mmCIF file of C-alpha atoms in Angstrom:
data_model
loop_
_atom_site.group_PDB
_atom_site.id
_atom_site.type_symbol
_atom_site.label_atom_id
_atom_site.label_comp_id
_atom_site.label_asym_id
_atom_site.label_seq_id
_atom_site.Cartn_x
_atom_site.Cartn_y
_atom_site.Cartn_z
ATOM 1 C CA UNK A 9 118.425 105.397 75.479
ATOM 2 C CA UNK A 10 116.902 106.884 78.615
ATOM 3 C CA UNK A 11 119.224 108.209 81.319
ATOM 4 C CA UNK A 12 119.313 106.094 84.445
ATOM 5 C CA UNK A 13 120.538 106.873 87.941
ATOM 6 C CA UNK A 14 123.644 104.974 88.897
ATOM 7 C CA UNK A 15 123.339 102.694 91.913
ATOM 8 C CA UNK A 16 125.657 103.313 94.883
ATOM 9 C CA UNK A 17 127.982 100.914 96.638
ATOM 10 C CA UNK A 18 126.398 97.899 98.272
ATOM 11 C CA UNK A 19 125.623 98.209 101.963
ATOM 12 C CA UNK A 20 126.844 95.797 104.633
ATOM 13 C CA UNK A 21 125.372 92.709 106.205
ATOM 14 C CA UNK A 22 121.631 92.076 106.252
ATOM 15 C CA UNK A 23 119.625 92.956 109.369
ATOM 16 C CA UNK A 24 115.934 92.800 110.173
ATOM 17 C CA UNK A 25 115.927 95.482 112.859
ATOM 18 C CA UNK A 26 114.707 99.006 112.251
ATOM 19 C CA UNK A 27 117.571 101.490 111.931
ATOM 20 C CA UNK A 28 117.589 104.427 114.364
ATOM 21 C CA UNK A 29 115.411 107.396 113.472
ATOM 22 C CA UNK A 30 118.422 109.453 112.409
ATOM 23 C CA UNK A 31 119.031 106.970 109.577
ATOM 24 C CA UNK A 32 115.887 108.247 107.861
ATOM 25 C CA UNK A 33 117.981 111.175 106.604
ATOM 26 C CA UNK A 34 119.756 108.700 104.350
ATOM 27 C CA UNK A 35 116.744 108.674 102.026
ATOM 28 C CA UNK A 36 114.626 111.497 100.689
ATOM 29 C CA UNK A 37 111.074 112.009 101.823
ATOM 30 C CA UNK A 38 109.820 110.748 98.457
ATOM 31 C CA UNK A 39 111.186 107.283 99.294
ATOM 32 C CA UNK A 40 108.130 106.564 101.458
ATOM 33 C CA UNK A 41 104.670 106.510 99.958
ATOM 34 C CA UNK A 42 101.118 105.251 100.217
ATOM 35 C CA UNK A 43 98.357 104.226 97.856
ATOM 36 C CA UNK A 44 94.700 104.937 98.654
ATOM 37 C CA UNK A 45 91.801 102.575 98.105
ATOM 38 C CA UNK A 46 89.040 105.141 98.610
ATOM 39 C CA UNK A 47 88.382 108.359 96.705
ATOM 40 C CA UNK A 48 90.595 110.986 98.302
ATOM 41 C CA UNK A 49 89.369 114.203 99.865
ATOM 42 C CA UNK A 50 91.681 117.204 100.419
ATOM 43 C CA UNK A 51 91.615 116.470 104.158
ATOM 44 C CA UNK A 52 92.984 112.975 103.496
ATOM 45 C CA UNK A 53 95.944 114.452 101.661
ATOM 46 C CA UNK A 54 96.494 116.991 104.428
ATOM 47 C CA UNK A 55 96.734 114.010 106.777
ATOM 48 C CA UNK A 56 99.316 112.459 104.490
ATOM 49 C CA UNK A 57 101.273 115.685 104.673
ATOM 50 C CA UNK A 58 101.273 115.503 108.461
ATOM 51 C CA UNK A 59 102.443 111.904 108.238
ATOM 52 C CA UNK A 60 105.327 113.005 105.998
ATOM 53 C CA UNK A 61 104.173 110.812 103.136
ATOM 54 C CA UNK A 62 106.539 111.624 100.294
ATOM 55 C CA UNK A 63 104.936 109.840 97.323
ATOM 56 C CA UNK A 64 101.270 109.332 96.594
ATOM 57 C CA UNK A 65 100.632 106.533 94.110
ATOM 58 C CA UNK A 66 97.249 106.978 92.447
ATOM 59 C CA UNK A 67 95.456 105.628 89.429
ATOM 60 C CA UNK A 68 95.075 107.774 86.328
ATOM 61 C CA UNK A 69 92.033 105.857 85.161
ATOM 62 C CA UNK A 70 91.761 106.435 81.443
ATOM 63 C CA UNK A 71 88.048 105.519 81.096
ATOM 64 C CA UNK A 72 87.172 108.064 83.798
ATOM 65 C CA UNK A 73 89.448 110.866 82.636
ATOM 66 C CA UNK A 74 88.594 110.528 78.916
ATOM 67 C CA UNK A 75 85.031 109.150 78.849
ATOM 68 C CA UNK A 76 84.683 110.154 75.192
ATOM 69 C CA UNK A 77 87.442 110.634 72.697
ATOM 70 C CA UNK A 78 89.180 113.980 73.056
ATOM 71 C CA UNK A 79 87.028 115.058 76.008
ATOM 72 C CA UNK A 80 89.062 115.134 79.216
ATOM 73 C CA UNK A 81 87.803 115.408 82.776
ATOM 74 C CA UNK A 82 90.766 116.339 84.957
ATOM 75 C CA UNK A 83 88.640 117.515 87.882
ATOM 76 C CA UNK A 84 89.497 114.746 90.334
ATOM 77 C CA UNK A 85 93.153 114.491 89.376
ATOM 78 C CA UNK A 86 93.479 118.280 89.604
ATOM 79 C CA UNK A 87 92.284 118.154 93.219
ATOM 80 C CA UNK A 88 94.634 115.322 94.171
ATOM 81 C CA UNK A 89 97.709 116.654 92.346
ATOM 82 C CA UNK A 90 97.161 120.178 93.670
ATOM 83 C CA UNK A 91 96.573 119.167 97.272
ATOM 84 C CA UNK A 92 99.515 116.787 97.181
ATOM 85 C CA UNK A 93 101.743 119.617 95.966
ATOM 86 C CA UNK A 94 100.531 121.864 98.790
ATOM 87 C CA UNK A 95 101.638 119.174 101.216
ATOM 88 C CA UNK A 96 105.021 118.572 99.623
ATOM 89 C CA UNK A 97 103.986 115.187 98.217
ATOM 90 C CA UNK A 98 105.026 113.893 94.803
ATOM 91 C CA UNK A 99 102.393 112.065 92.758
ATOM 92 C CA UNK A 100 103.255 108.772 91.075
ATOM 93 C CA UNK A 101 100.411 107.919 88.686
ATOM 94 C CA UNK A 102 99.831 104.461 87.347
ATOM 95 C CA UNK A 103 97.987 104.818 84.059
ATOM 96 C CA UNK A 104 95.451 102.076 83.536
ATOM 97 C CA UNK A 105 92.275 100.993 81.761
ATOM 98 C CA UNK A 106 90.875 101.157 78.239
ATOM 99 C CA UNK A 107 87.667 103.146 77.594
ATOM 100 C CA UNK A 108 84.835 101.513 75.682
ATOM 101 C CA UNK A 109 84.995 104.053 72.871
ATOM 102 C CA UNK A 110 88.471 102.785 71.877
ATOM 103 C CA UNK A 111 86.792 99.716 70.386
ATOM 104 C CA UNK A 112 89.111 96.890 71.460
ATOM 105 C CA UNK A 113 88.030 93.265 71.187
ATOM 106 C CA UNK A 114 86.506 92.536 74.606
ATOM 107 C CA UNK A 115 86.836 88.756 74.157
ATOM 108 C CA UNK A 116 83.401 88.229 75.673
ATOM 109 C CA UNK A 117 84.108 90.269 78.813
ATOM 110 C CA UNK A 118 81.540 92.588 80.350
ATOM 111 C CA UNK A 119 81.737 96.285 79.557
ATOM 112 C CA UNK A 120 83.377 97.053 82.890
ATOM 113 C CA UNK A 121 85.857 94.176 82.642
ATOM 114 C CA UNK A 122 86.782 95.135 79.094
ATOM 115 C CA UNK A 123 88.955 97.932 80.471
ATOM 116 C CA UNK A 124 91.521 95.198 81.260
ATOM 117 C CA UNK A 125 92.104 94.699 77.535
ATOM 118 C CA UNK A 126 95.091 96.863 76.540
ATOM 119 C CA UNK A 127 94.763 99.328 73.656
ATOM 120 C CA UNK A 128 96.859 97.340 71.209
ATOM 121 C CA UNK A 129 94.307 95.847 68.786
ATOM 122 C CA UNK A 130 94.578 98.535 66.140
ATOM 123 C CA UNK A 131 96.540 101.585 65.103
ATOM 124 C CA UNK A 132 93.628 103.712 66.262
ATOM 125 C CA UNK A 133 93.711 102.171 69.744
ATOM 126 C CA UNK A 134 97.458 102.620 70.020
ATOM 127 C CA UNK A 135 97.279 106.254 68.917
ATOM 128 C CA UNK A 136 94.427 106.922 71.356
ATOM 129 C CA UNK A 137 96.590 105.618 74.228
ATOM 130 C CA UNK A 138 99.502 107.776 73.168
ATOM 131 C CA UNK A 139 97.272 110.834 72.865
ATOM 132 C CA UNK A 140 95.972 110.306 76.388
ATOM 133 C CA UNK A 141 99.467 109.985 77.827
ATOM 134 C CA UNK A 142 100.624 113.093 76.011
ATOM 135 C CA UNK A 143 97.623 115.012 77.315
ATOM 136 C CA UNK A 144 98.378 113.886 80.886
ATOM 137 C CA UNK A 145 102.047 114.843 80.620
ATOM 138 C CA UNK A 146 101.156 118.186 79.054
ATOM 139 C CA UNK A 147 98.870 118.932 81.983
ATOM 140 C CA UNK A 148 100.937 117.715 84.938
ATOM 141 C CA UNK A 149 104.525 117.473 83.721
ATOM 142 C CA UNK A 150 107.122 120.249 84.070
ATOM 143 C CA UNK A 151 105.650 123.520 82.799
ATOM 144 C CA UNK A 152 102.302 121.804 82.303
ATOM 145 C CA UNK A 153 98.938 123.485 81.925
ATOM 146 C CA UNK A 154 97.853 122.671 85.486
ATOM 147 C CA UNK A 155 100.804 124.551 86.972
ATOM 148 C CA UNK A 156 100.283 127.491 84.644
ATOM 149 C CA UNK A 157 96.582 127.683 85.518
ATOM 150 C CA UNK A 158 97.295 127.445 89.261
ATOM 151 C CA UNK A 159 100.334 129.623 89.972
ATOM 152 C CA UNK A 160 99.596 129.681 93.721
ATOM 153 C CA UNK A 161 100.069 125.902 93.942
ATOM 154 C CA UNK A 162 103.665 124.843 94.701
ATOM 155 C CA UNK A 163 105.261 123.522 91.544
ATOM 156 C CA UNK A 164 105.643 119.755 92.062
ATOM 157 C CA UNK A 165 105.306 118.351 88.533
ATOM 158 C CA UNK A 166 104.865 114.693 87.747
ATOM 159 C CA UNK A 167 108.134 113.393 86.387
ATOM 160 C CA UNK A 168 107.629 109.623 86.769
ATOM 161 C CA UNK A 169 104.904 107.576 85.112
ATOM 162 C CA UNK A 170 103.990 103.984 85.895
ATOM 163 C CA UNK A 171 102.495 102.111 82.976
ATOM 164 C CA UNK A 172 99.488 99.890 83.793
ATOM 165 C CA UNK A 173 99.160 97.636 86.855
ATOM 166 C CA UNK A 174 100.078 93.985 87.407
ATOM 167 C CA UNK A 175 99.979 93.007 83.702
ATOM 168 C CA UNK A 176 101.191 89.521 84.547
ATOM 169 C CA UNK A 177 97.797 88.861 86.160
ATOM 170 C CA UNK A 178 94.551 88.180 84.237
ATOM 171 C CA UNK A 179 92.875 90.457 86.793
ATOM 172 C CA UNK A 180 94.468 93.435 85.028
ATOM 173 C CA UNK A 181 95.426 92.170 81.559
ATOM 174 C CA UNK A 182 92.875 90.384 79.414
ATOM 175 C CA UNK A 183 92.179 88.026 77.847
ATOM 176 C CA UNK A 184 95.438 86.585 79.199
ATOM 177 C CA UNK A 185 98.813 88.046 80.220
ATOM 178 C CA UNK A 186 101.272 88.741 77.418
ATOM 179 C CA UNK A 187 104.806 89.934 78.080
ATOM 180 C CA UNK A 188 105.231 90.879 74.411
ATOM 181 C CA UNK A 189 102.003 92.850 74.513
ATOM 182 C CA UNK A 190 103.055 94.666 77.654
ATOM 183 C CA UNK A 191 106.475 95.438 76.194
ATOM 184 C CA UNK A 192 104.726 97.047 73.222
ATOM 185 C CA UNK A 193 102.554 99.135 75.556
ATOM 186 C CA UNK A 194 105.666 100.372 77.366
ATOM 187 C CA UNK A 195 107.336 101.279 74.079
ATOM 188 C CA UNK A 196 104.284 103.272 73.012
ATOM 189 C CA UNK A 197 104.133 104.971 76.399
ATOM 190 C CA UNK A 198 107.792 105.936 76.357
ATOM 191 C CA UNK A 199 107.415 107.461 72.903
ATOM 192 C CA UNK A 200 104.339 109.467 73.894
ATOM 193 C CA UNK A 201 105.595 110.821 77.220
ATOM 194 C CA UNK A 202 109.096 111.540 75.903
ATOM 195 C CA UNK A 203 107.565 113.676 73.179
ATOM 196 C CA UNK A 204 106.286 115.981 75.930
ATOM 197 C CA UNK A 205 108.971 115.569 78.610
ATOM 198 C CA UNK A 206 112.299 114.119 77.519
ATOM 199 C CA UNK A 207 113.427 113.892 81.151
ATOM 200 C CA UNK A 208 110.457 111.861 82.358
ATOM 201 C CA UNK A 209 111.080 108.445 83.882
ATOM 202 C CA UNK A 210 109.077 105.396 82.870
ATOM 203 C CA UNK A 211 108.360 102.864 85.606
ATOM 204 C CA UNK A 212 107.081 99.426 84.717
ATOM 205 C CA UNK A 213 103.824 98.199 86.200
ATOM 206 C CA UNK A 214 104.056 96.561 89.592
ATOM 207 C CA UNK A 215 104.309 92.778 89.311
ATOM 208 C CA UNK A 216 102.766 90.480 91.892
ATOM 209 C CA UNK A 217 105.039 87.567 92.805
ATOM 210 C CA UNK A 218 102.661 84.708 92.007
ATOM 211 C CA UNK A 219 99.639 86.263 90.257
ATOM 212 C CA UNK A 220 98.043 82.897 89.574
ATOM 213 C CA UNK A 221 98.818 81.414 92.970
ATOM 214 C CA UNK A 222 101.429 78.965 91.749
ATOM 215 C CA UNK A 223 105.177 79.553 92.009
ATOM 216 C CA UNK A 224 105.612 77.178 89.075
ATOM 217 C CA UNK A 225 103.350 79.059 86.661
ATOM 218 C CA UNK A 226 104.774 80.916 83.694
ATOM 219 C CA UNK A 227 103.618 84.299 84.964
ATOM 220 C CA UNK A 228 105.462 84.402 88.268
ATOM 221 C CA UNK A 229 107.181 87.754 88.593
ATOM 222 C CA UNK A 230 110.751 86.715 87.780
ATOM 223 C CA UNK A 231 109.806 84.605 84.755
ATOM 224 C CA UNK A 232 107.683 87.452 83.394
ATOM 225 C CA UNK A 233 110.570 89.898 83.842
ATOM 226 C CA UNK A 234 112.836 87.463 82.030
ATOM 227 C CA UNK A 235 110.487 87.347 79.048
ATOM 228 C CA UNK A 236 110.230 91.138 78.967
ATOM 229 C CA UNK A 237 113.994 91.408 78.663
ATOM 230 C CA UNK A 238 113.923 89.038 75.702
ATOM 231 C CA UNK A 239 111.922 91.564 73.686
ATOM 232 C CA UNK A 240 114.423 93.290 71.417
ATOM 233 C CA UNK A 241 115.138 96.881 72.442
ATOM 234 C CA UNK A 242 112.930 96.746 75.510
ATOM 235 C CA UNK A 243 115.616 97.942 77.952
ATOM 236 C CA UNK A 244 115.820 101.400 76.430
ATOM 237 C CA UNK A 245 112.162 102.197 77.110
ATOM 238 C CA UNK A 246 112.074 102.217 80.909
ATOM 239 C CA UNK A 247 114.031 103.459 83.921
ATOM 240 C CA UNK A 248 112.771 101.269 86.734
ATOM 241 C CA UNK A 249 110.810 98.091 87.181
ATOM 242 C CA UNK A 250 108.315 97.637 90.008
ATOM 243 C CA UNK A 251 107.273 94.676 92.090
ATOM 244 C CA UNK A 252 104.558 93.944 94.637
ATOM 245 C CA UNK A 253 106.417 91.450 96.857
ATOM 246 C CA UNK A 254 103.554 90.446 99.115
ATOM 247 C CA UNK A 255 104.688 87.777 101.537
ATOM 248 C CA UNK A 256 103.804 86.492 105.007
ATOM 249 C CA UNK A 257 107.332 87.362 106.166
ATOM 250 C CA UNK A 258 110.512 89.316 105.439
ATOM 251 C CA UNK A 259 112.258 86.259 104.028
ATOM 252 C CA UNK A 260 109.679 86.032 101.253
ATOM 253 C CA UNK A 261 110.228 89.687 100.339
ATOM 254 C CA UNK A 262 113.974 89.167 100.188
ATOM 255 C CA UNK A 263 113.518 86.067 98.022
ATOM 256 C CA UNK A 264 111.409 87.960 95.482
ATOM 257 C CA UNK A 265 113.806 90.889 95.287
ATOM 258 C CA UNK A 266 116.719 88.540 94.769
ATOM 259 C CA UNK A 267 114.857 86.768 91.956
ATOM 260 C CA UNK A 268 114.174 90.113 90.256
ATOM 261 C CA UNK A 269 117.790 91.178 90.680
ATOM 262 C CA UNK A 270 118.990 87.937 89.104
ATOM 263 C CA UNK A 271 117.045 88.775 85.936
ATOM 264 C CA UNK A 272 118.356 92.331 85.952
ATOM 265 C CA UNK A 273 121.969 91.183 86.242
ATOM 266 C CA UNK A 274 121.535 88.421 83.676
ATOM 267 C CA UNK A 275 120.471 91.084 81.187
ATOM 268 C CA UNK A 276 123.278 93.517 82.105
ATOM 269 C CA UNK A 277 120.829 96.159 83.214
ATOM 270 C CA UNK A 278 122.491 96.808 86.554
ATOM 271 C CA UNK A 279 121.646 100.510 86.800
ATOM 272 C CA UNK A 280 117.892 100.025 86.538
ATOM 273 C CA UNK A 281 115.924 100.992 89.647
ATOM 274 C CA UNK A 282 113.306 98.972 91.498
ATOM 275 C CA UNK A 283 110.137 100.389 92.996
ATOM 276 C CA UNK A 284 108.227 98.513 95.672
ATOM 277 C CA UNK A 285 105.003 100.070 94.441
ATOM 278 C CA UNK A 286 102.835 97.995 96.785
ATOM 279 C CA UNK A 287 103.540 96.209 100.047
ATOM 280 C CA UNK A 288 101.313 95.559 103.023
ATOM 281 C CA UNK A 289 99.447 93.304 105.425
ATOM 282 C CA UNK A 290 95.974 93.290 106.932
ATOM 283 C CA UNK A 291 95.008 94.003 110.543
ATOM 284 C CA UNK A 292 91.983 91.685 110.805
ATOM 285 C CA UNK A 293 92.256 88.720 113.200
ATOM 286 C CA UNK A 294 94.725 86.273 111.612
ATOM 287 C CA UNK A 295 93.694 82.851 110.346
ATOM 288 C CA UNK A 296 95.834 80.036 108.996
ATOM 289 C CA UNK A 297 94.359 80.248 105.490
ATOM 290 C CA UNK A 298 95.009 84.027 105.139
ATOM 291 C CA UNK A 299 98.767 84.515 105.538
ATOM 292 C CA UNK A 300 98.752 88.271 104.795
ATOM 293 C CA UNK A 301 96.397 89.034 107.688
ATOM 294 C CA UNK A 302 98.344 89.589 110.895
ATOM 295 C CA UNK A 303 96.148 91.461 113.404
ATOM 296 C CA UNK A 304 96.721 95.121 114.425
ATOM 297 C CA UNK A 305 100.013 94.590 116.250
ATOM 298 C CA UNK A 306 101.293 92.098 113.690
ATOM 299 C CA UNK A 307 100.545 94.516 110.853
ATOM 300 C CA UNK A 308 102.456 97.289 112.623
ATOM 301 C CA UNK A 309 105.382 95.008 113.395
ATOM 302 C CA UNK A 310 105.737 93.881 109.792
ATOM 303 C CA UNK A 311 105.460 97.438 108.496
ATOM 304 C CA UNK A 312 108.289 98.441 110.812
ATOM 305 C CA UNK A 313 110.436 95.432 109.974
ATOM 306 C CA UNK A 314 109.892 95.552 106.207
ATOM 307 C CA UNK A 315 110.477 99.290 105.901
ATOM 308 C CA UNK A 316 113.596 99.088 108.026
ATOM 309 C CA UNK A 317 114.897 96.108 106.105
ATOM 310 C CA UNK A 318 114.223 97.595 102.672
ATOM 311 C CA UNK A 319 115.675 100.974 103.591
ATOM 312 C CA UNK A 320 118.764 99.403 105.127
ATOM 313 C CA UNK A 321 119.465 97.345 102.018
ATOM 314 C CA UNK A 322 118.009 99.604 99.348
ATOM 315 C CA UNK A 323 121.326 99.898 97.507
ATOM 316 C CA UNK A 324 121.655 96.143 97.085
ATOM 317 C CA UNK A 325 118.489 96.161 94.950
ATOM 318 C CA UNK A 326 118.639 99.845 93.941
ATOM 319 C CA UNK A 327 115.241 100.482 95.549
ATOM 320 C CA UNK A 328 113.931 103.921 94.615
ATOM 321 C CA UNK A 329 110.613 103.974 96.452
ATOM 322 C CA UNK A 330 108.467 102.077 98.919
ATOM 323 C CA UNK A 331 104.661 102.337 98.806
ATOM 324 C CA UNK A 332 102.415 101.072 101.612
ATOM 325 C CA UNK A 333 99.109 99.489 100.619
ATOM 326 C CA UNK A 334 96.936 101.155 101.813
ATOM 327 C CA UNK A 335 96.221 104.530 103.450
ATOM 328 C CA UNK A 336 92.794 103.664 104.903
ATOM 329 C CA UNK A 337 90.553 100.618 104.971
ATOM 330 C CA UNK A 338 88.055 100.664 102.092
ATOM 331 C CA UNK A 339 84.486 101.752 102.519
ATOM 332 C CA UNK A 340 81.977 99.244 101.214
ATOM 333 C CA UNK A 341 82.926 95.879 99.762
ATOM 334 C CA UNK A 342 86.682 95.092 99.657
ATOM 335 C CA UNK A 343 88.383 94.077 96.433
ATOM 336 C CA UNK A 344 87.249 90.649 95.273
ATOM 337 C CA UNK A 345 89.898 87.984 95.660
ATOM 338 C CA UNK A 346 92.039 90.034 98.041
ATOM 339 C CA UNK A 347 91.598 88.706 101.572
ATOM 340 C CA UNK A 348 93.819 91.265 103.278
ATOM 341 C CA UNK A 349 92.766 94.389 101.344
ATOM 342 C CA UNK A 350 89.774 95.138 103.546
ATOM 343 C CA UNK A 351 92.031 95.697 106.568
ATOM 344 C CA UNK A 352 95.224 96.881 104.861
ATOM 345 C CA UNK A 353 94.943 100.537 105.839
ATOM 346 C CA UNK A 354 96.851 102.611 108.351
ATOM 347 C CA UNK A 355 93.397 103.736 109.493
ATOM 348 C CA UNK A 356 90.147 101.923 110.126
ATOM 349 C CA UNK A 357 87.256 102.629 107.772
ATOM 350 C CA UNK A 358 85.930 105.240 110.234
ATOM 351 C CA UNK A 359 89.284 107.045 110.396
ATOM 352 C CA UNK A 360 90.553 105.555 113.659
ATOM 353 C CA UNK A 361 94.304 105.177 113.432
ATOM 354 C CA UNK A 362 95.884 101.767 113.885
ATOM 355 C CA UNK A 363 99.213 100.809 115.454
ATOM 356 C CA UNK A 364 100.519 100.595 111.886
ATOM 357 C CA UNK A 365 100.046 104.363 111.509
ATOM 358 C CA UNK A 366 102.260 105.011 114.505
ATOM 359 C CA UNK A 367 104.845 102.645 113.009
ATOM 360 C CA UNK A 368 104.675 104.488 109.690
ATOM 361 C CA UNK A 369 105.143 107.984 111.109
ATOM 362 C CA UNK A 370 107.840 106.685 113.428
ATOM 363 C CA UNK A 371 109.808 105.928 110.273
ATOM 364 C CA UNK A 372 108.896 108.995 108.216
ATOM 365 C CA UNK A 373 109.151 111.477 111.071
ATOM 366 C CA UNK A 374 105.528 112.517 110.675
ATOM 367 C CA UNK A 375 103.092 113.435 113.410
#
């Protein structure tokens, strides 16, 4: 069974105010993170360093990194991992996507959408996934090839790996979500990464609260977690679960965390950590039909309130990290089906900082 960090004593009464700046010392820098939407340049990561970003959550996109079997292109990840290390930032990769050469059943999906189909159809697909994970850990884990090839880069190895993204949603898991299928993917991932780094931590994919827009559907976050725990032996293959508790308000975030904690306690897994691997709001002008869009000042206010609230009560839910979505507004067309994503950044598309950036660095102590 994997080692897990013990949770501390529960903190006191709930509060929605931001703790004083000195309270930031109560958590490590790696507690606060961001996720980018756009392709990162070294200058972007330097800016994150100035902002005292502690964790950079990025995609390790399997179809891009291994476009043909056994042929790896680490060029982009090398740049990001190296520049993050130079800025004292830890990288949290979420490993996602199935390349076409794996040969899974696409269930009638287009070639690009077929990457949502997990590599579970055959022994060959499963072994290909494990080989990719081992190659990634061998390159970026402790003592990995990247650090040996670049001795001038500060040694900040990847020690935590997030497996897939939002598998409870058909947007990321095709042809339809399967908790048993995802549990199998986690088991395979644990076996592969542990073979390279026995101390590595496995983080479950972030789960959106209501991925199909209905709190009564079978794939709401807490029901999906409950089904995962029913898979025999599943608990021993991961160290932390992750949620994406998007909500118009703080009360909705608290509700989702409590629902997740109920499942954790019911399954006697009280030492497991929780990552908030995505949280955010948009800065576009708010409208009644888009509850995650709050305007520039509203976005900043909710960043400040949510970060203060989650930090203050992190021990209640054993929160290990908090990732803001996103660093900068996307260039080009925003993500389909995500109304707030196009204005979710701390910066405008042209690089102009928003009030939310000032709120973020006011918490992290950045400049």
